[in-house]
XYZ file of C-alpha atoms in Angstrom:
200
model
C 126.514 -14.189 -60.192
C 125.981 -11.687 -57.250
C 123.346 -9.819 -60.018
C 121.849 -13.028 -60.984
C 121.033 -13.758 -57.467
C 119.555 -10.926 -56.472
C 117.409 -11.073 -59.863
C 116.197 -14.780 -58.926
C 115.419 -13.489 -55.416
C 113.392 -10.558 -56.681
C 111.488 -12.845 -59.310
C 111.052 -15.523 -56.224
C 109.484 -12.417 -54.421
C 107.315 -11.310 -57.042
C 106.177 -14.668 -57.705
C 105.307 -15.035 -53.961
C 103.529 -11.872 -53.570
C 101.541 -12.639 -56.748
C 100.517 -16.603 -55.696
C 99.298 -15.096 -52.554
C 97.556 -12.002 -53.573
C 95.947 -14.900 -56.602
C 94.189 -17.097 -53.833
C 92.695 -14.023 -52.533
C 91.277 -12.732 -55.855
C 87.204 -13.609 -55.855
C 86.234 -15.633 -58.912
C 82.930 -16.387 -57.829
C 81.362 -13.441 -60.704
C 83.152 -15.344 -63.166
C 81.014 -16.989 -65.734
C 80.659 -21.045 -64.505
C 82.243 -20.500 -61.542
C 79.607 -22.408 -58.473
C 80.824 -20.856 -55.220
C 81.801 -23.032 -52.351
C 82.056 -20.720 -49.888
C 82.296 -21.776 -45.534
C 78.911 -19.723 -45.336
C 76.858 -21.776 -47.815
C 78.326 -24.829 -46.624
C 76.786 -23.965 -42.947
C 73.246 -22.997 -44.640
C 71.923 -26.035 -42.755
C 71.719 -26.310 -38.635
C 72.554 -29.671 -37.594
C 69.228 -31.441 -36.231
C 70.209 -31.464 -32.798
C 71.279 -27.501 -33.216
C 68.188 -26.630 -35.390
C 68.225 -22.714 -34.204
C 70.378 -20.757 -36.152
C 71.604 -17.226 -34.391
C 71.468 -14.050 -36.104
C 74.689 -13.744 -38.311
C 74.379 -17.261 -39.470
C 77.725 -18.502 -37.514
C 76.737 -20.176 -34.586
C 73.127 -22.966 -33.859
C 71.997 -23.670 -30.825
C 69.779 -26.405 -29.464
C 65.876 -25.675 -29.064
C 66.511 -26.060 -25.151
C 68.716 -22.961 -24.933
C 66.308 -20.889 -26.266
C 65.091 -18.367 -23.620
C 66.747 -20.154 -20.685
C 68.726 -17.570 -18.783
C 71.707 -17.430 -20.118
C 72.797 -16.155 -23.787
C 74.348 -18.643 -26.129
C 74.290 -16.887 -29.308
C 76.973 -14.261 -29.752
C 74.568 -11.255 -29.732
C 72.127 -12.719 -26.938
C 69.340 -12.784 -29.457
C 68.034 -16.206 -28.250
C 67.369 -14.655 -24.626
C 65.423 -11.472 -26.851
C 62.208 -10.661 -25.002
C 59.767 -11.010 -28.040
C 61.503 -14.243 -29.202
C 61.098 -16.042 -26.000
C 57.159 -14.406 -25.675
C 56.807 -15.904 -29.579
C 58.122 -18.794 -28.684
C 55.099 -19.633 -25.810
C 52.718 -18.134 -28.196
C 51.145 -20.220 -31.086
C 52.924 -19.903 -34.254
C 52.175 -16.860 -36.211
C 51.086 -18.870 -39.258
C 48.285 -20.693 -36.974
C 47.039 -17.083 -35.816
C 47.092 -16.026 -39.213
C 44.853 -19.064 -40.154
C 42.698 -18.426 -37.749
C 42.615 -14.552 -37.786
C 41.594 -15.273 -41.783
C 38.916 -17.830 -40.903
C 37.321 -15.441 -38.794
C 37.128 -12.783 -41.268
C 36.361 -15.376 -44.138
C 32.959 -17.030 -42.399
C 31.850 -12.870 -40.834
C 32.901 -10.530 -43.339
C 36.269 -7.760 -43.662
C 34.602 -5.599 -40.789
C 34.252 -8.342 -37.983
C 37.170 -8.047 -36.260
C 36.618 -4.370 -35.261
C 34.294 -6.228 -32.874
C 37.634 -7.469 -31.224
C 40.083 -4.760 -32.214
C 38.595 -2.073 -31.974
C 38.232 0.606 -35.458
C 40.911 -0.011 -37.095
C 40.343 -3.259 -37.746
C 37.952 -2.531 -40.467
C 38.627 -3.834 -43.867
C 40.447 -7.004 -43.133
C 43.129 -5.841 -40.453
C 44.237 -3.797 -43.858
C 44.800 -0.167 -41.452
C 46.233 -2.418 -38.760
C 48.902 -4.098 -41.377
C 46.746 -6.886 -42.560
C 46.180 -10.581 -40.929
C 49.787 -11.638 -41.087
C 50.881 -7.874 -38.985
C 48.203 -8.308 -36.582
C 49.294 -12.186 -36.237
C 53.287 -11.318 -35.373
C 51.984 -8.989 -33.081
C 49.708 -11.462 -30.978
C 52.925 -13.456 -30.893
C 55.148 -11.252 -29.776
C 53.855 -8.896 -27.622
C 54.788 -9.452 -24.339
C 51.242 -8.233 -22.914
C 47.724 -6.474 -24.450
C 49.730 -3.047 -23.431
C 52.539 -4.045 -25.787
C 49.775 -5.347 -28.479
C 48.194 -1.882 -28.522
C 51.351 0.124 -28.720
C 52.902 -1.756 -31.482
C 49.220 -1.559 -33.516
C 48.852 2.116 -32.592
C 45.245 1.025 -30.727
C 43.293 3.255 -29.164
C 43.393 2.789 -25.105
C 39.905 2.125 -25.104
C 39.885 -0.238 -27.719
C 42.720 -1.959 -25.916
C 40.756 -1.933 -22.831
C 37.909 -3.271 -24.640
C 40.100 -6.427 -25.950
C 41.251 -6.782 -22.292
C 37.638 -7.218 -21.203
C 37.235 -9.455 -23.825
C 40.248 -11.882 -22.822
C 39.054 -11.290 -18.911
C 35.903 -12.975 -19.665
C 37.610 -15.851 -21.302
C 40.086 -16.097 -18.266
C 36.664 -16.156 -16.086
C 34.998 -18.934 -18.432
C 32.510 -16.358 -19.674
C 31.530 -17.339 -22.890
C 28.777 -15.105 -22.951
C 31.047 -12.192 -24.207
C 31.990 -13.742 -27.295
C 28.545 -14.731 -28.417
C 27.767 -11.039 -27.800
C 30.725 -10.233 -30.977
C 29.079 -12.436 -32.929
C 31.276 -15.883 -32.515
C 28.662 -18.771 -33.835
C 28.395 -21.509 -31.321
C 30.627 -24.266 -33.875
C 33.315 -21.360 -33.417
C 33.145 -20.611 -29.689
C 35.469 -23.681 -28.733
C 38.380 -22.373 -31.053
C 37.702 -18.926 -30.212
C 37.927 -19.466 -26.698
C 41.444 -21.930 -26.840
C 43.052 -19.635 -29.173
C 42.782 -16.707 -26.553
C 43.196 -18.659 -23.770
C 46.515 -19.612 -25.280
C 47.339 -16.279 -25.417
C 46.362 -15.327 -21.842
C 48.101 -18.509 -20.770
C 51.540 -16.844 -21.612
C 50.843 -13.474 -20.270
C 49.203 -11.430 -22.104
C 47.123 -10.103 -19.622
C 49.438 -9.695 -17.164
């Protein structure tokens, strides 16, 4: 009996260890397995926690976003370029209107603006959509130029540019070129941007 025992408890064991190491085997590669996993099940923010936090664990409400104090495990929603972005107009509407510019003066009209390398569509500066990020999140024109690799005068020359809007000087920007049915865009889109700082 004493054998027996001992031979049910070791089975009882093996069966143990087995059951547990089973629920941690991964079927999800197996052939009609769907996966149900905790992370796809939190793909979605709640609506009133619509700002998800790097890692994907934890979403925050829009009004903790850049307000002093860090609420997402890393601190990423008090990140310096987030909170300038999140001031700035969204990258897509830059984009849009970076494109329309180029689409009703030609590839080359930018450099006007830029400086050089904006020739050829914004191609040597990234394209539209770099240029566009970088108008959102740089914290100031200093910032802009470093993270375009600009030359400091044509960063000074874009400064002078955004001065004169800042001073209601619309003469400037019929100098570059900016037709009169484009001057009131022209001058609230970088107004928007000197609004949050860039110039500072």
């Amino acid at each position: 009996m004493g054998r027996f025992t001992s031979s049910l408890s070791a089975l009882l064991l093996v069966l143990v260890m087995v059951t547990s190491s089973a629920s941690a085997l991964d079927i999800s590669h197996l052939p009609g397995h769907r996966q149900h996993t905790k992370r796809s099940a939190e793909q979605e923010c709640a609506a009133y926690e619509p700002f998800r936090c790097p890692g994907g664990e934890v979403c925050i409400s829009i009004q903790y976003l850049c307000d002093g104090a860090p609420d997402c495990p890393d601190g990423y929603d008090e990140n310096a370029r987030l909170c300038t972005a999140a001031k700035r107009p969204p990258v897509e509407e830059t984009a849009s209107f970076l494109q329309s510019l180029l689409a009703s003066h030609g590839p080359n009209y930018l450099e006007k603006l830029f400086g050089t390398k904006a020739r050829n569509a914004l191609k040597p500066l990234g394209g539209v959509q770099e240029v566009a990020v970088a108008l959102s999140e740089s914290q100031t024109i200093d910032d802009f130029g470093q993270t375009l690799h600009l030359m400091k005068s044509d960063v000074e020359h874009l400064r002078s540019v955004f001065m004169a809007v800042e001073n209601g000087d619309i003469g400037m920007l019929k100098s570059l070129g900016i037709k009169d049915s484009e001057l009131g865009d022209v001058k609230f889109f970088l107004e928007k941007l000197v609004n949050t700082g860039f110039l500072d």
